[in-house]
Tab-separated table of N, CA and C in Angstrom:
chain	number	residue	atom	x	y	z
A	57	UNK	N	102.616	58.392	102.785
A	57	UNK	CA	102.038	59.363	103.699
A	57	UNK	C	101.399	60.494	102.908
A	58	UNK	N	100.247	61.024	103.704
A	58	UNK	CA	99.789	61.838	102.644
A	58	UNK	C	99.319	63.017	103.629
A	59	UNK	N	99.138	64.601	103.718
A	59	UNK	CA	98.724	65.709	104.225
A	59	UNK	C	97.687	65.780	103.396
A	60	UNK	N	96.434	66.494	104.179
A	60	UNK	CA	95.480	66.829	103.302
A	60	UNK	C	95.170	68.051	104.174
A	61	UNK	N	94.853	69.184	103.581
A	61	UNK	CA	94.190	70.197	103.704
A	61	UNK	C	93.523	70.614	103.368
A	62	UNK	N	91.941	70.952	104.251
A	62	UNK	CA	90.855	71.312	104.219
A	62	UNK	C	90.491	72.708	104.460
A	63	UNK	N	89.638	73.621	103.986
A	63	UNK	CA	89.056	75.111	104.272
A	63	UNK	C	88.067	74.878	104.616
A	64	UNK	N	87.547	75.623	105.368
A	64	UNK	CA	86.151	75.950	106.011
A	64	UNK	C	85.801	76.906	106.204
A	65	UNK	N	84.387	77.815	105.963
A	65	UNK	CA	84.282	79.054	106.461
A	65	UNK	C	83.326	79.113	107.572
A	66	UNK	N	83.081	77.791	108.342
A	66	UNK	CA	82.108	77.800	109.365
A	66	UNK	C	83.053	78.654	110.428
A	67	UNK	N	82.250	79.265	111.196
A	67	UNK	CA	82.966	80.408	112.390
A	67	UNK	C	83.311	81.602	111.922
A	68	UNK	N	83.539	81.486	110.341
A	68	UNK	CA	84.341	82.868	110.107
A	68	UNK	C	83.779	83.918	110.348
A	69	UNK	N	82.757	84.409	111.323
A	69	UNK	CA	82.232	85.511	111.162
A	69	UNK	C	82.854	86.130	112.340
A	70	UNK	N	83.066	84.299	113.300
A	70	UNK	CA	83.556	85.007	115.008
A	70	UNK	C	85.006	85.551	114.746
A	71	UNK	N	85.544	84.846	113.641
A	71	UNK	CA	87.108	85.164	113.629
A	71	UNK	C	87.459	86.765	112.533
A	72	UNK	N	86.298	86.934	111.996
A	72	UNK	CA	86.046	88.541	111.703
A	72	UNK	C	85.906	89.489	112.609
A	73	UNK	N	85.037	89.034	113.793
A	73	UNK	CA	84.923	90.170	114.799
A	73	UNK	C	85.854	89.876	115.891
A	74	UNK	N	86.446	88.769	116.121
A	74	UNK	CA	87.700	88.570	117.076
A	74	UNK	C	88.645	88.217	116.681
A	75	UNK	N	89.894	88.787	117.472
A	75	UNK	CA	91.323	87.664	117.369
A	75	UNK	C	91.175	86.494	117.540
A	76	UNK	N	91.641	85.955	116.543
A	76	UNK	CA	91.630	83.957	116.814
A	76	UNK	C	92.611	83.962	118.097
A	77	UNK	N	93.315	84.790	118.251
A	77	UNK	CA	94.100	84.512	119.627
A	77	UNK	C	93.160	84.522	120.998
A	78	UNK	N	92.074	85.389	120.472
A	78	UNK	CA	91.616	85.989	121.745
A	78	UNK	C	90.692	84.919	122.431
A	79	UNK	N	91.159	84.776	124.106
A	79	UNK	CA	90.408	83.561	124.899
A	79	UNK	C	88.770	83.222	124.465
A	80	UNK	N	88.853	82.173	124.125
A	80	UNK	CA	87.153	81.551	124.118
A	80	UNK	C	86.522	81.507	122.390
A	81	UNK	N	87.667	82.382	121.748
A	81	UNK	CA	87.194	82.290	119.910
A	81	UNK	C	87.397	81.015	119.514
A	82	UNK	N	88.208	80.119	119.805
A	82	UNK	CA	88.679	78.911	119.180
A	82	UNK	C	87.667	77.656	120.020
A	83	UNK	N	87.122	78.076	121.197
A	83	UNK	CA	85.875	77.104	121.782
A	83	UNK	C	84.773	77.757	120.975
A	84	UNK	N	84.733	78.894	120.837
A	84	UNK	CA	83.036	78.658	119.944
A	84	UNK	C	83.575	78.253	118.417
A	85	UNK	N	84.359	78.768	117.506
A	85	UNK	CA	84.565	78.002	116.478
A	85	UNK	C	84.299	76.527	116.617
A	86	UNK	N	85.358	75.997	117.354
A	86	UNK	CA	85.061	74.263	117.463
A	86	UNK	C	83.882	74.002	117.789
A	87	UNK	N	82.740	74.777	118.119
A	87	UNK	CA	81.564	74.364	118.505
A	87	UNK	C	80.442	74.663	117.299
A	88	UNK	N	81.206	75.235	116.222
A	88	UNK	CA	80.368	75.359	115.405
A	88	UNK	C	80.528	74.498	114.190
A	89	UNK	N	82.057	73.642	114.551
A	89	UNK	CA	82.436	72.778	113.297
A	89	UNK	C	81.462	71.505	114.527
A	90	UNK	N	81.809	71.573	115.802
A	90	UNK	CA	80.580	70.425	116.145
A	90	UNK	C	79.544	70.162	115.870
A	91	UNK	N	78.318	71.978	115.436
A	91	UNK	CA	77.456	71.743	114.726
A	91	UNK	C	77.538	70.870	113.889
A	92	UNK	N	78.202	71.154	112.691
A	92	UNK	CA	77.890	71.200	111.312
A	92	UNK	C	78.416	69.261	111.088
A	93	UNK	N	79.722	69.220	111.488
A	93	UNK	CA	80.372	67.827	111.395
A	93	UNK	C	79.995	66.761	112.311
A	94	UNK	N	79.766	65.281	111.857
A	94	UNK	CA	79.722	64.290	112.598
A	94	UNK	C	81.147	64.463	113.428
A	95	UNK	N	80.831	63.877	114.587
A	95	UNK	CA	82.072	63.723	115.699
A	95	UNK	C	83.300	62.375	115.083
A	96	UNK	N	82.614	61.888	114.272
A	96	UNK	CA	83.656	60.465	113.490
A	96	UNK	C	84.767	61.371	112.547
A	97	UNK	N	83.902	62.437	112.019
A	97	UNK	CA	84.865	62.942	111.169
A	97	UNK	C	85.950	63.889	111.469
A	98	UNK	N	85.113	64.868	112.694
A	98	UNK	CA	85.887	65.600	113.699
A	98	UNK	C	87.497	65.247	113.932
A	99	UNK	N	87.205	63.509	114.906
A	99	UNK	CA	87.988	62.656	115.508
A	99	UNK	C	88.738	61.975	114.622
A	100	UNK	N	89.026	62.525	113.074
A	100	UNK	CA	89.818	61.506	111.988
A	100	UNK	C	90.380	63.169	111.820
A	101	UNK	N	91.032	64.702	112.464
A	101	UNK	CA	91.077	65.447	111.666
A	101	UNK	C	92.496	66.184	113.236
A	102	UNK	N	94.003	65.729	112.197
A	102	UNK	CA	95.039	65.671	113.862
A	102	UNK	C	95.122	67.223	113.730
A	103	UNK	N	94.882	67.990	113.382
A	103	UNK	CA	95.121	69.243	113.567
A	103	UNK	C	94.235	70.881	113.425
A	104	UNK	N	93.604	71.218	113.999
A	104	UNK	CA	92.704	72.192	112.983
A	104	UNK	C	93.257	73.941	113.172
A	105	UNK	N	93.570	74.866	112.356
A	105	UNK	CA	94.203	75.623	112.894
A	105	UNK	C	93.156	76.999	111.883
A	106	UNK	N	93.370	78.210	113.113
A	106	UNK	CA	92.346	79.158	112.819
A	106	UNK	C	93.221	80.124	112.262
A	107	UNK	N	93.139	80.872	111.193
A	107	UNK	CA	93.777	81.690	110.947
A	107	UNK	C	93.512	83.121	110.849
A	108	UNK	N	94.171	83.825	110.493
A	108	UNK	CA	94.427	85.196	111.047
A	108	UNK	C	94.433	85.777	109.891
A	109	UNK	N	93.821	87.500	109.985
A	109	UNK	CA	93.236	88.256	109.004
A	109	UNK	C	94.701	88.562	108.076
A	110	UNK	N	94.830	88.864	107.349
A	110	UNK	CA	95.896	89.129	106.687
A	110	UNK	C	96.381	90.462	106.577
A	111	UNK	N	97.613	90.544	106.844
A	111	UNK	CA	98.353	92.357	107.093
A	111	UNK	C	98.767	92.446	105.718
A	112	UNK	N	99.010	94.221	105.794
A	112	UNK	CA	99.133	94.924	104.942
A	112	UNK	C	100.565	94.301	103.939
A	113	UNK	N	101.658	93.656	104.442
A	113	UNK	CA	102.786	93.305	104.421
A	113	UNK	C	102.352	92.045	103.321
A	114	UNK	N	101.446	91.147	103.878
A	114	UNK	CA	101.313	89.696	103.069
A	114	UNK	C	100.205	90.446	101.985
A	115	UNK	N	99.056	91.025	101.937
A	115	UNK	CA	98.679	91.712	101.125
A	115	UNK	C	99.401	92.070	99.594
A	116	UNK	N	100.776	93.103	99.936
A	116	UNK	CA	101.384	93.383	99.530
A	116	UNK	C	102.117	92.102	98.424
A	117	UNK	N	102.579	90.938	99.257
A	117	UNK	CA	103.456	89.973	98.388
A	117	UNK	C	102.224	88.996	97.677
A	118	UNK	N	100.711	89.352	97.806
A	118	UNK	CA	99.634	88.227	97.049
A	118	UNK	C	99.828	88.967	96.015
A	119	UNK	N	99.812	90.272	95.762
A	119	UNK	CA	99.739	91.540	94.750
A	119	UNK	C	100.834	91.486	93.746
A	120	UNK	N	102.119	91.130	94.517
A	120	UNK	CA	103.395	90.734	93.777
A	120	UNK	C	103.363	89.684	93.173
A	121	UNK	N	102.996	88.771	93.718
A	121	UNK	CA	102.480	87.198	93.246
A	121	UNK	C	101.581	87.280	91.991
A	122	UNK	N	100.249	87.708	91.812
A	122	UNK	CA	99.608	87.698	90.765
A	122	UNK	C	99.838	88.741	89.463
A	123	UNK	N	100.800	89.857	90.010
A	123	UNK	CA	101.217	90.758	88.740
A	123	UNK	C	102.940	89.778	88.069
A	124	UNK	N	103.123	88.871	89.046
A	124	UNK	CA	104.576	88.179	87.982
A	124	UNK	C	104.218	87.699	87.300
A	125	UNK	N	102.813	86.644	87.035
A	125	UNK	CA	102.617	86.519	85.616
A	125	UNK	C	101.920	87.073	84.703
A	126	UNK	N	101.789	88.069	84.905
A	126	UNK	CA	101.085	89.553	83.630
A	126	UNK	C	102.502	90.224	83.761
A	127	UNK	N	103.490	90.542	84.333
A	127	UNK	CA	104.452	90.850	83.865
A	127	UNK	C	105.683	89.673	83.472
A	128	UNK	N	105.380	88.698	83.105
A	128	UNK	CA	106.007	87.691	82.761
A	128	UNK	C	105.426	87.186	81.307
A	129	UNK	N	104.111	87.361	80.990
A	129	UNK	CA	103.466	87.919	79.406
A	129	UNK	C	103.586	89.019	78.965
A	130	UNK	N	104.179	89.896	79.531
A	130	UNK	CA	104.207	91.344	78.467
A	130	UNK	C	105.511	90.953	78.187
A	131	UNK	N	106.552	90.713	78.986
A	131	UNK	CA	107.921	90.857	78.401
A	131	UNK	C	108.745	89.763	77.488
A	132	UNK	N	107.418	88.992	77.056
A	132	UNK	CA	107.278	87.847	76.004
A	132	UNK	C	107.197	88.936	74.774
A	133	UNK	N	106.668	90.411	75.175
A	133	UNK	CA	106.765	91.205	74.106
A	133	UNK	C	107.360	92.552	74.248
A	134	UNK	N	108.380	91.816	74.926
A	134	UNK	CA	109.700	92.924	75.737
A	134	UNK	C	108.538	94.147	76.027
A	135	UNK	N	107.505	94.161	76.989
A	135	UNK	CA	106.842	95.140	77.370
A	135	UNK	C	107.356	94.916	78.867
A	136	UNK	N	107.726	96.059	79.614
A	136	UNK	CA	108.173	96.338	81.366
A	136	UNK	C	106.763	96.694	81.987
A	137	UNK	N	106.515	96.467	82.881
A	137	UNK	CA	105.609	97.101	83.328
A	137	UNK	C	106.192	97.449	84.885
A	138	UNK	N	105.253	98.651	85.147
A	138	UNK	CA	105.642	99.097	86.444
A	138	UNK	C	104.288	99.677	87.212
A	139	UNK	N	104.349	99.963	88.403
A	139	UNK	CA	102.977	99.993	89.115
A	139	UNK	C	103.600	101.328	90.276
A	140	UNK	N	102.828	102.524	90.409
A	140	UNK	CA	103.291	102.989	91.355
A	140	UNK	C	103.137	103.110	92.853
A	141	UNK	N	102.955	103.483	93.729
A	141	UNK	CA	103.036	102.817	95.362
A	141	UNK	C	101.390	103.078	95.130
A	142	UNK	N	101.456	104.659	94.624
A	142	UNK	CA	99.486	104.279	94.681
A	142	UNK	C	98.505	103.267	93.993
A	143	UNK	N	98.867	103.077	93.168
A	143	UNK	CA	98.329	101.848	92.365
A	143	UNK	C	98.155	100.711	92.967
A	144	UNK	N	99.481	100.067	93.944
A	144	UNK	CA	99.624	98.837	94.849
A	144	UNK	C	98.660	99.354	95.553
A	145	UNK	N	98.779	100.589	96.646
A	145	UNK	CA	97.814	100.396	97.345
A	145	UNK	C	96.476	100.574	97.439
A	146	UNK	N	96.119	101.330	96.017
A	146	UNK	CA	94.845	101.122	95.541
A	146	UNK	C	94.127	99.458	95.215
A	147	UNK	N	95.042	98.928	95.245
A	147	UNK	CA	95.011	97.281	94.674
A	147	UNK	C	94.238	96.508	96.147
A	148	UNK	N	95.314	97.295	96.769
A	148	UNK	CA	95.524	96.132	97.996
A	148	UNK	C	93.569	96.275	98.702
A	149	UNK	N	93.691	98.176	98.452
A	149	UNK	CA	92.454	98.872	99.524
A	149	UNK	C	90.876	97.865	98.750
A	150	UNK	N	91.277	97.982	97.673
A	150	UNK	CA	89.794	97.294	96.681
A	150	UNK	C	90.085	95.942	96.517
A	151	UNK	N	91.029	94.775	96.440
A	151	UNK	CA	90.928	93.622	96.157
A	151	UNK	C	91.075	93.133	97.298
A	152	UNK	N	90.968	93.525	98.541
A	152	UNK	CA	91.364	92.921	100.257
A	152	UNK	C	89.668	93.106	100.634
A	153	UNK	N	89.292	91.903	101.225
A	153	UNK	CA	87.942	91.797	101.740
A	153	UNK	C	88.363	91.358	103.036
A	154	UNK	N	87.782	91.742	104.258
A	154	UNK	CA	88.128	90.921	105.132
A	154	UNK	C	87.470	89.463	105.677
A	155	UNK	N	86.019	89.458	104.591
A	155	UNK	CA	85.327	88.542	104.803
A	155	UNK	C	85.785	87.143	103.765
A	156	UNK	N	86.711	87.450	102.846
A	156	UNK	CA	86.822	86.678	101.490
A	156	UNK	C	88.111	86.882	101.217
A	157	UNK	N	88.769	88.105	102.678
A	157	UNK	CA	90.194	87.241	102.194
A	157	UNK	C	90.750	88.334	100.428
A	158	UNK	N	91.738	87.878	100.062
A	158	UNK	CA	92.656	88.721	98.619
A	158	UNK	C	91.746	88.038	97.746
A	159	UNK	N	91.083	86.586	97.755
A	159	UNK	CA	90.437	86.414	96.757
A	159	UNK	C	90.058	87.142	95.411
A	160	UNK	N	89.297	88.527	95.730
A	160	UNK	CA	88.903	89.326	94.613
A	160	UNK	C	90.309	89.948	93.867
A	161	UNK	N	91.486	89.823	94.605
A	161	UNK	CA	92.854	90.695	93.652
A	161	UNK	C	93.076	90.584	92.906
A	162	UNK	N	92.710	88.676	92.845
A	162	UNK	CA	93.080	88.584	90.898
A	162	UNK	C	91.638	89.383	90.379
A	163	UNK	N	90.861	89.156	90.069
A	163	UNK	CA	89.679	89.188	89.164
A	163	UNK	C	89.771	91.201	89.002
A	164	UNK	N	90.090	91.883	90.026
A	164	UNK	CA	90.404	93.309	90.326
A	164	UNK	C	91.629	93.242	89.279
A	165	UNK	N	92.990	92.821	89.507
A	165	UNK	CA	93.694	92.798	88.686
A	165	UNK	C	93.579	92.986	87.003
A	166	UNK	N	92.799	91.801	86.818
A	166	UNK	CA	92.329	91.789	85.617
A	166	UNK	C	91.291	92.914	85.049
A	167	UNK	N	90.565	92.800	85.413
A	167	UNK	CA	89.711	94.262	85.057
A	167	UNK	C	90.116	95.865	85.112
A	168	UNK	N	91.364	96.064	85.724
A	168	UNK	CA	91.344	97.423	86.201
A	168	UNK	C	92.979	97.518	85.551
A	169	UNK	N	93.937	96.239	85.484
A	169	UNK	CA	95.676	96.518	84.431
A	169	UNK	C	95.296	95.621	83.663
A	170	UNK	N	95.455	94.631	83.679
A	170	UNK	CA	95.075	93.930	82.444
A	170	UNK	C	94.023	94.086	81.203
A	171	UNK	N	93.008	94.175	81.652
A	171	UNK	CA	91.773	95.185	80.726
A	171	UNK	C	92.309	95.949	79.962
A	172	UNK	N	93.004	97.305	80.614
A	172	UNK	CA	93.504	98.104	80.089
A	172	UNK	C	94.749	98.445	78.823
A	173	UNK	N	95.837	97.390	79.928
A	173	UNK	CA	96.502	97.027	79.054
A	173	UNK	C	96.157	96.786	77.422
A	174	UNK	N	95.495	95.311	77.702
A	174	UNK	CA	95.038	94.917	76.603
A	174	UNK	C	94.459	96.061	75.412
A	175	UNK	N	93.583	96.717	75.971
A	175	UNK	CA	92.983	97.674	74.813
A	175	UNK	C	94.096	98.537	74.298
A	176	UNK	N	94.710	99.562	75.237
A	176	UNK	CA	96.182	99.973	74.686
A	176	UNK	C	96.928	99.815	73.813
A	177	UNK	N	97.352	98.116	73.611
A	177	UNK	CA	97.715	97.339	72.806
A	177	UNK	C	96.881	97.087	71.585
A	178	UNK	N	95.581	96.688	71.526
A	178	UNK	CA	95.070	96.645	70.340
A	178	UNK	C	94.682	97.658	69.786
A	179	UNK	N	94.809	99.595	70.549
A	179	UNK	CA	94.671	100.521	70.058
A	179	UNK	C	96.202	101.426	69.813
A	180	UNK	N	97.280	100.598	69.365
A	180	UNK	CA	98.775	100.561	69.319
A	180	UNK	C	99.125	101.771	70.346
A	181	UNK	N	98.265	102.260	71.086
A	181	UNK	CA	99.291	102.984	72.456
A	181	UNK	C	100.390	102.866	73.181
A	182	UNK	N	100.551	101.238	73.235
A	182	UNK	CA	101.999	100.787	73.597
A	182	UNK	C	102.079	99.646	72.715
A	183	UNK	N	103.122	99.309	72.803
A	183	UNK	CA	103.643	98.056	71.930
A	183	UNK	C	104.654	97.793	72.805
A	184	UNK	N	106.082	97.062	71.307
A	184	UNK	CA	106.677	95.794	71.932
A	184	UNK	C	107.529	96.939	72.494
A	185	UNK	N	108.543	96.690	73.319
A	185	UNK	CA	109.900	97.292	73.498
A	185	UNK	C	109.079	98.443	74.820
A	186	UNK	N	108.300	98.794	74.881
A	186	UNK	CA	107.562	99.766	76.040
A	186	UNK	C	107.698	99.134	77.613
A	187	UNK	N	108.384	100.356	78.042
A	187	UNK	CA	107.573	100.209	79.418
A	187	UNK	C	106.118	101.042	80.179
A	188	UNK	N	105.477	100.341	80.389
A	188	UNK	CA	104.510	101.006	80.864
A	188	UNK	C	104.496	101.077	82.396
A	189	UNK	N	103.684	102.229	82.544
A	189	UNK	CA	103.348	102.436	84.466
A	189	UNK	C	102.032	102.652	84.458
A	190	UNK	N	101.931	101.904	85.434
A	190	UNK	CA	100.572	101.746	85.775
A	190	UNK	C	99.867	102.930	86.951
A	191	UNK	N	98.952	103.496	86.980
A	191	UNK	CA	98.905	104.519	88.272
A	191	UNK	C	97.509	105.229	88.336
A	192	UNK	N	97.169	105.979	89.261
A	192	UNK	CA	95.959	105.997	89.609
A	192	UNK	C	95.738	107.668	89.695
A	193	UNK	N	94.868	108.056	88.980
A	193	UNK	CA	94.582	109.499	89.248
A	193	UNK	C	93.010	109.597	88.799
A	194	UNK	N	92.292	110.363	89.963
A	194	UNK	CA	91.481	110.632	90.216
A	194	UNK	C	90.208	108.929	90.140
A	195	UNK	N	91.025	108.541	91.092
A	195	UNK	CA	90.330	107.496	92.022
A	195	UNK	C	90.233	106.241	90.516
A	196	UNK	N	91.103	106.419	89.449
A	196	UNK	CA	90.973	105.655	88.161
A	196	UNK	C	92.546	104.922	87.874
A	197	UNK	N	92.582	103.701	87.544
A	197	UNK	CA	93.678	103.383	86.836
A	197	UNK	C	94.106	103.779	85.594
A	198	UNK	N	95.091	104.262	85.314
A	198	UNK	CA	95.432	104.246	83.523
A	198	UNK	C	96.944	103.717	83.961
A	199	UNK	N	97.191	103.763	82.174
A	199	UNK	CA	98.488	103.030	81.782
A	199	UNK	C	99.161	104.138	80.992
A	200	UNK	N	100.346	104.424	80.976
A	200	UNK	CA	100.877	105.318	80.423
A	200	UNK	C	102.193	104.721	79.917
A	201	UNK	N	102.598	104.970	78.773
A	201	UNK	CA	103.866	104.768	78.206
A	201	UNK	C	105.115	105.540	78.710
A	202	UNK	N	105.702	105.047	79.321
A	202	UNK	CA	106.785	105.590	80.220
A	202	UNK	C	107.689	105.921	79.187
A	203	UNK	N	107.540	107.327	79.121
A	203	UNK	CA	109.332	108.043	78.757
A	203	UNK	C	110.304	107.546	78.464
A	204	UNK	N	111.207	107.470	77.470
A	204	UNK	CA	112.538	106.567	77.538
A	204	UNK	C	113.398	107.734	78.142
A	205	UNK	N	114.425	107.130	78.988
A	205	UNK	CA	115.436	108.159	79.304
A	205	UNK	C	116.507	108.427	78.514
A	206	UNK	N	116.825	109.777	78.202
A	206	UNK	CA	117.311	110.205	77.027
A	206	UNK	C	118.741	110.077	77.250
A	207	UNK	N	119.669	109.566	76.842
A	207	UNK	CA	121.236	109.760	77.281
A	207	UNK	C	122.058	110.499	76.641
C-alpha cells in the first residue's frame, strides 16, 4: 500500500482571501483544479484537502524546528545558543508569507543567525564553550556573547 501526497497552489489565492471553511471556497477551488486537471486524474485522487493559513502557535514550532539543527552544530563546539522572544518574533513577522507559507524561515534564518554567527566565529568573537543570544535592536539582529554567571 502506498499514500502519496500531492501540493498544489491552484486556488490559493481564493484560500488567501477566504476561510477554506467558509461556504462555497472549496466549490470554486475544485473548480479550478477542474480547470487545470483532466477529470481521469481528478477521479484517481480519494481525498483532496484545503488547508489553512498557519497561526502564530505553529509558526512558532517551524522556527523551533529549523533553529535545532544550527543549535545542534554549534554545540558540536559546545557553543549554546539562545534567541530572545523578540528575535522569535522578529523571525516569525519576516519569514511568514501568507502567500508562500514559512517557506522563506529557513533561507531568513540563515542570512540574518547563521550569517552572523559564522563571521563572529571566524572573527574569534565567540568560540567554543560560549553561549550566545541572539536579539534584535534597532530593527537588526546581532549576536552577543552571553555573560557567564559568576558564582
Amino acid at each position: 500500500n502506498t499514500i502519496v501526497i500531492m501540493t498544489s497552489n491552484l486556488g490559493s489565492h481564493l484560500l488567501l482571501e477566504h476561510d477554506p471553511d467558509q461556504e462555497g471556497v472549496r466549490e470554486k477551488v475544485m473548480a479550478r483544479l477542474q480547470e487545470h486537471f483532466r477529470p481521469e486524474f481528478l477521479n484517481r485522487i480519494d481525498e483532496i484537502v484545503l488547508f489553512h493559513r498557519l497561526d502564530p502557535s505553529q509558526i512558532r514550532r517551524i522556527i523551533d524546528i529549523q533553529l535545532e539543527g544550527l543549535k545542534k552544530r554549534l554545540l558540536e563546539r559546545d557553543i549554546t545558543l539562545e534567541l530572545s522572544d523578540n528575535a522569535i518574533g522578529a523571525l516569525a513577522l519576516e519569514g511568514y508569507d501568507p502567500a508562500f507559507g514559512a517557506r522563506p524561515l529557513k533561507r531568513l534564518i540563515q542570512r540574518k543567525v547563521e550569517n552572523e554567527l559564522a563571521k563572529q566565529l571566524l572573527d574569534g568573537e565567540i568560540g567554543d564553550g560560549d553561549t550566545v543570544r541572539v536579539d534584535v535592536e534597532n530593527g537588526e539582529f546581532v549576536a552577543h556573547r552571553a555573560q557567564p554567571v559568576s558564582q
